[in-house]
């Protein structure tokens, strides 16, 4: 073999070899999931206070996805969807106790994530990832449902929302876990001052995250960090350093602390020199909870209504992907995408084939993220409440088959998911069916869903012609999972979590007396 | 004198000399004023379509002012305020024909900008500036009111809005002027296709602006360019190259063309190497005209209502200041500021003392712009309709003394300034007085003006205590100008503008028959 030929072959081999090396070394994965943070809370997405310099910088260094969605306008189903890659109606995170109701995992819920579901950290184990969840779990708080039973190697955080304080007689305070044992309870060992809003929980979550990253980096160990801080969920909190710092009040203080924390995490990746081998994604679990406004709610920007609803304000999420050297800096991609794609995309990045024994709703976004393509043009977005498909988006068109904010009774009691907003025939206080003639909006011209297209227009007919077969196909092939959020029981609450004996914090468990949970909206 | 002392003196002298040189050479000034463009239309301010790369880059290279306001929620008074540095109630651009009515300069208006007002280009002449207006004037279309009578050296554009087409019998089409003579009319020589929305007017305005800049640069002549394109005012238009390009429809096409044009202007400054000696300011004349939604209206982002109203959506404006080398790149300044400040600030930059024989409402923003300070902490923002002070903002607090969207009659006919929005007691269809107990909002926590503070709260009382004396002082010292927008007459319309003979385009003037103009809202 001549020297020239050898050099030629070597050039070929070396290139493909180094490419293989890159491919063979799967990136670390960090998913930062905010709680009730709205699309309009980021400076880069139009928050007038512009108090998120680190998020704005993250967008400038990465990719902004203005058309990113959650799978459900409520926390538990949204989180279940993210970790399973499947719509809540498939993974069981819904209720059939009422029509089109949002259900979640309060302390009295009996159910949790089904043992048949395969969570992202379980899959990532195949390539040796170590996984940690920091913060809110919300996929069931009974022993069998907890994170370490579902593929996570580490956990610091709580199984439920930080509601309270309770007096531990009618209802226990929520436990905080370190791995598989509780280390205290909210409002007790882990203070949240309801009056001042002071709590150092975000700082604790930050340190937990940084510590995990440093340990894995030192060990040259591939990792998955699911950082699920919840300071922006009412009751909103921030640590003393941030209280009173925002122009927006306490909610803004919480956002500033989360923004600061995110900045710390990204700068730590850089200082550990692993930023080029770490994929980071930032988003939120559902739209801002406008019913907590004005003091404890975020902003959904120009979008209609908020959390609990299937209008854009309930389901459009802020989303930034960051991976220096792999994701082009300062890009904006309008691909329709959602939290379930994070499952599929993470697997793709890790070089793991997704489960082939079940329907997955997530798509692999790597062509979008790494090549800035808009490859998945015809992918729809589904808007569910319970097991009811409320609406569907395809391209710029969104068709509402059912509209409902909440009941008139609830509304009259002050529960308002759309304060200051009212679009006749769109925001409705009765469940209104439009199946025969869906309300269709062009979300480019009308992101606020205020001007339904005329059913007589050619545009309406064209849009409907494209949307109808997608809906039919979806319904025809959908196999709903067993609903996990139907039964409630006071006996299942966090009375005596593992580890309570060591702390002397076990509470008496009342007698079991299950009932069908009531889901008002 | 020893050499050391000499060198020391020289050092001192040289520094102050070079500083003086900088001071002595006043910058060129470009004010780009959009028409009915909303705060939420810019990518950098949260427009989901993110279709304004040049504006976003301008903000990244300059200063964004999220708390910038117009002086009136309607075009003519807003433009009069910008060019006089005075509130419309002072410069006469209001009506007393009805209470709290917005008035402007339709073709039948008899009045125009008062001869007693001193416009910015008149002042700038003192330092030898050459001034040009490109686009919409709107300060009166009768011969005595036109731009070249008020300090501008050049004009290419029209005196009124591009409404039409008319048949030239009941109402003439609007003339387009080149300096002091008409060169054609809209819909005739200057086409606007109402059906397709096609018109090359923005391209013409762009070329006029670029040509002016190049000529002055070549002559090393200080200049003021007032670039007032109107493509985003209904009927919205764009040239063929931009039609159909936006995700937002025709309105978005117009925005994209304006964004492109702005980019061309800035890049021309750079290619002429005068970017370091040119101060550029971008803003809009009032909030997006939501009553033209969805196809011909922009977005006011998270703010309430739009054009014609004194809610934030009517008066908060997108605003970017740009001056490479002098204004720090990528800054955001929360100073409360307004279009009248552009008068005072321009004079300050040019080294000209403002008129001292009249009250000015503009402040000198140079400390804010050049030193990023927030020097003018206690400066209020006034919200007027006609000669009625509707509301006042001080710091984060805004107090509404009167609320009104429009009459119920008008509303029922489909004129809706707040589509999809309704805040009980805030958006009102009767003129509602709150003088004894103003509605007060905290605009940081509640930019959408949805949650009035409780009058019983300490916060309300504190805010009121600070606001009341400002309102009292303002009212006590205010000397209203003679209202210029009270009388109408068909005889004053654009029948026979100067230059019409040459074109054979003079129309017969009907007999004069003046009446008091009706201003419905």
PDB file of C-alpha atoms in Angstrom, chain A residues 35-42 45-48 66 70 73 248 251 284-293 297-309 311-318 416-419 421 447-450, chain B residues 46 48 299 301-303 447 450:
ATOM      1  CA  UNK A  35     -43.493  25.229  38.631  1.00  0.00           C
ATOM      2  CA  UNK A  36     -46.377  27.406  37.395  1.00  0.00           C
ATOM      3  CA  UNK A  37     -43.921  29.729  35.686  1.00  0.00           C
ATOM      4  CA  UNK A  38     -45.504  31.366  32.651  1.00  0.00           C
ATOM      5  CA  UNK A  39     -44.287  31.967  29.106  1.00  0.00           C
ATOM      6  CA  UNK A  40     -44.328  35.703  29.780  1.00  0.00           C
ATOM      7  CA  UNK A  41     -42.125  35.554  32.876  1.00  0.00           C
ATOM      8  CA  UNK A  42     -38.845  35.613  30.982  1.00  0.00           C
ATOM      9  CA  UNK A  45     -40.169  36.516  26.139  1.00  0.00           C
ATOM     10  CA  UNK A  46     -41.433  39.975  27.003  1.00  0.00           C
ATOM     11  CA  UNK A  47     -41.679  40.303  30.765  1.00  0.00           C
ATOM     12  CA  UNK A  48     -41.658  44.102  31.232  1.00  0.00           C
ATOM     13  CA  UNK A  66     -41.497  29.795  21.299  1.00  0.00           C
ATOM     14  CA  UNK A  70     -46.726  20.997  28.153  1.00  0.00           C
ATOM     15  CA  UNK A  73     -52.312  22.362  32.125  1.00  0.00           C
ATOM     16  CA  UNK A 248     -42.881  42.480  40.466  1.00  0.00           C
ATOM     17  CA  UNK A 251     -43.453  36.244  42.646  1.00  0.00           C
ATOM     18  CA  UNK A 284     -42.129  24.897  33.065  1.00  0.00           C
ATOM     19  CA  UNK A 285     -44.842  22.415  33.970  1.00  0.00           C
ATOM     20  CA  UNK A 286     -47.876  24.494  32.989  1.00  0.00           C
ATOM     21  CA  UNK A 287     -48.973  28.068  32.445  1.00  0.00           C
ATOM     22  CA  UNK A 288     -48.923  30.704  35.166  1.00  0.00           C
ATOM     23  CA  UNK A 289     -51.640  30.230  37.795  1.00  0.00           C
ATOM     24  CA  UNK A 290     -53.576  33.415  37.155  1.00  0.00           C
ATOM     25  CA  UNK A 291     -56.010  32.610  39.944  1.00  0.00           C
ATOM     26  CA  UNK A 292     -53.114  33.351  42.344  1.00  0.00           C
ATOM     27  CA  UNK A 293     -52.704  36.817  40.806  1.00  0.00           C
ATOM     28  CA  UNK A 297     -48.833  34.530  39.901  1.00  0.00           C
ATOM     29  CA  UNK A 298     -46.645  34.836  36.868  1.00  0.00           C
ATOM     30  CA  UNK A 299     -47.489  36.012  33.381  1.00  0.00           C
ATOM     31  CA  UNK A 300     -48.556  34.165  30.266  1.00  0.00           C
ATOM     32  CA  UNK A 301     -47.613  37.088  28.063  1.00  0.00           C
ATOM     33  CA  UNK A 302     -50.044  37.609  25.187  1.00  0.00           C
ATOM     34  CA  UNK A 303     -51.745  34.247  25.658  1.00  0.00           C
ATOM     35  CA  UNK A 304     -55.277  33.579  26.874  1.00  0.00           C
ATOM     36  CA  UNK A 305     -55.986  32.452  30.455  1.00  0.00           C
ATOM     37  CA  UNK A 306     -53.615  30.232  32.423  1.00  0.00           C
ATOM     38  CA  UNK A 307     -53.045  27.055  34.414  1.00  0.00           C
ATOM     39  CA  UNK A 308     -55.946  24.578  34.478  1.00  0.00           C
ATOM     40  CA  UNK A 309     -57.144  25.633  31.006  1.00  0.00           C
ATOM     41  CA  UNK A 311     -56.105  27.905  26.084  1.00  0.00           C
ATOM     42  CA  UNK A 312     -52.567  28.885  25.127  1.00  0.00           C
ATOM     43  CA  UNK A 313     -51.959  30.499  28.516  1.00  0.00           C
ATOM     44  CA  UNK A 314     -52.439  27.145  30.193  1.00  0.00           C
ATOM     45  CA  UNK A 315     -50.155  25.101  28.006  1.00  0.00           C
ATOM     46  CA  UNK A 316     -47.610  27.194  26.091  1.00  0.00           C
ATOM     47  CA  UNK A 317     -44.333  27.075  28.006  1.00  0.00           C
ATOM     48  CA  UNK A 318     -41.094  28.991  28.042  1.00  0.00           C
ATOM     49  CA  UNK A 416     -60.794  32.790  38.120  1.00  0.00           C
ATOM     50  CA  UNK A 417     -58.460  31.213  35.593  1.00  0.00           C
ATOM     51  CA  UNK A 418     -58.791  34.150  33.163  1.00  0.00           C
ATOM     52  CA  UNK A 419     -58.868  37.338  35.232  1.00  0.00           C
ATOM     53  CA  UNK A 421     -60.124  38.182  30.061  1.00  0.00           C
ATOM     54  CA  UNK A 447     -51.971  34.270  19.607  1.00  0.00           C
ATOM     55  CA  UNK A 448     -54.503  35.449  22.211  1.00  0.00           C
ATOM     56  CA  UNK A 449     -57.317  33.260  20.767  1.00  0.00           C
ATOM     57  CA  UNK A 450     -59.741  36.150  20.525  1.00  0.00           C
TER      58      UNK A 450
ATOM     59  CA  UNK B  46     -42.121  39.200  23.608  1.00  0.00           C
ATOM     60  CA  UNK B  48     -44.108  35.112  19.800  1.00  0.00           C
ATOM     61  CA  UNK B 299     -49.926  43.507  19.921  1.00  0.00           C
ATOM     62  CA  UNK B 301     -48.099  42.399  24.904  1.00  0.00           C
ATOM     63  CA  UNK B 302     -49.302  41.972  28.486  1.00  0.00           C
ATOM     64  CA  UNK B 303     -50.888  45.413  28.656  1.00  0.00           C
ATOM     65  CA  UNK B 447     -48.830  45.339  34.341  1.00  0.00           C
ATOM     66  CA  UNK B 450     -56.457  43.855  36.417  1.00  0.00           C
TER      67      UNK B 450
END
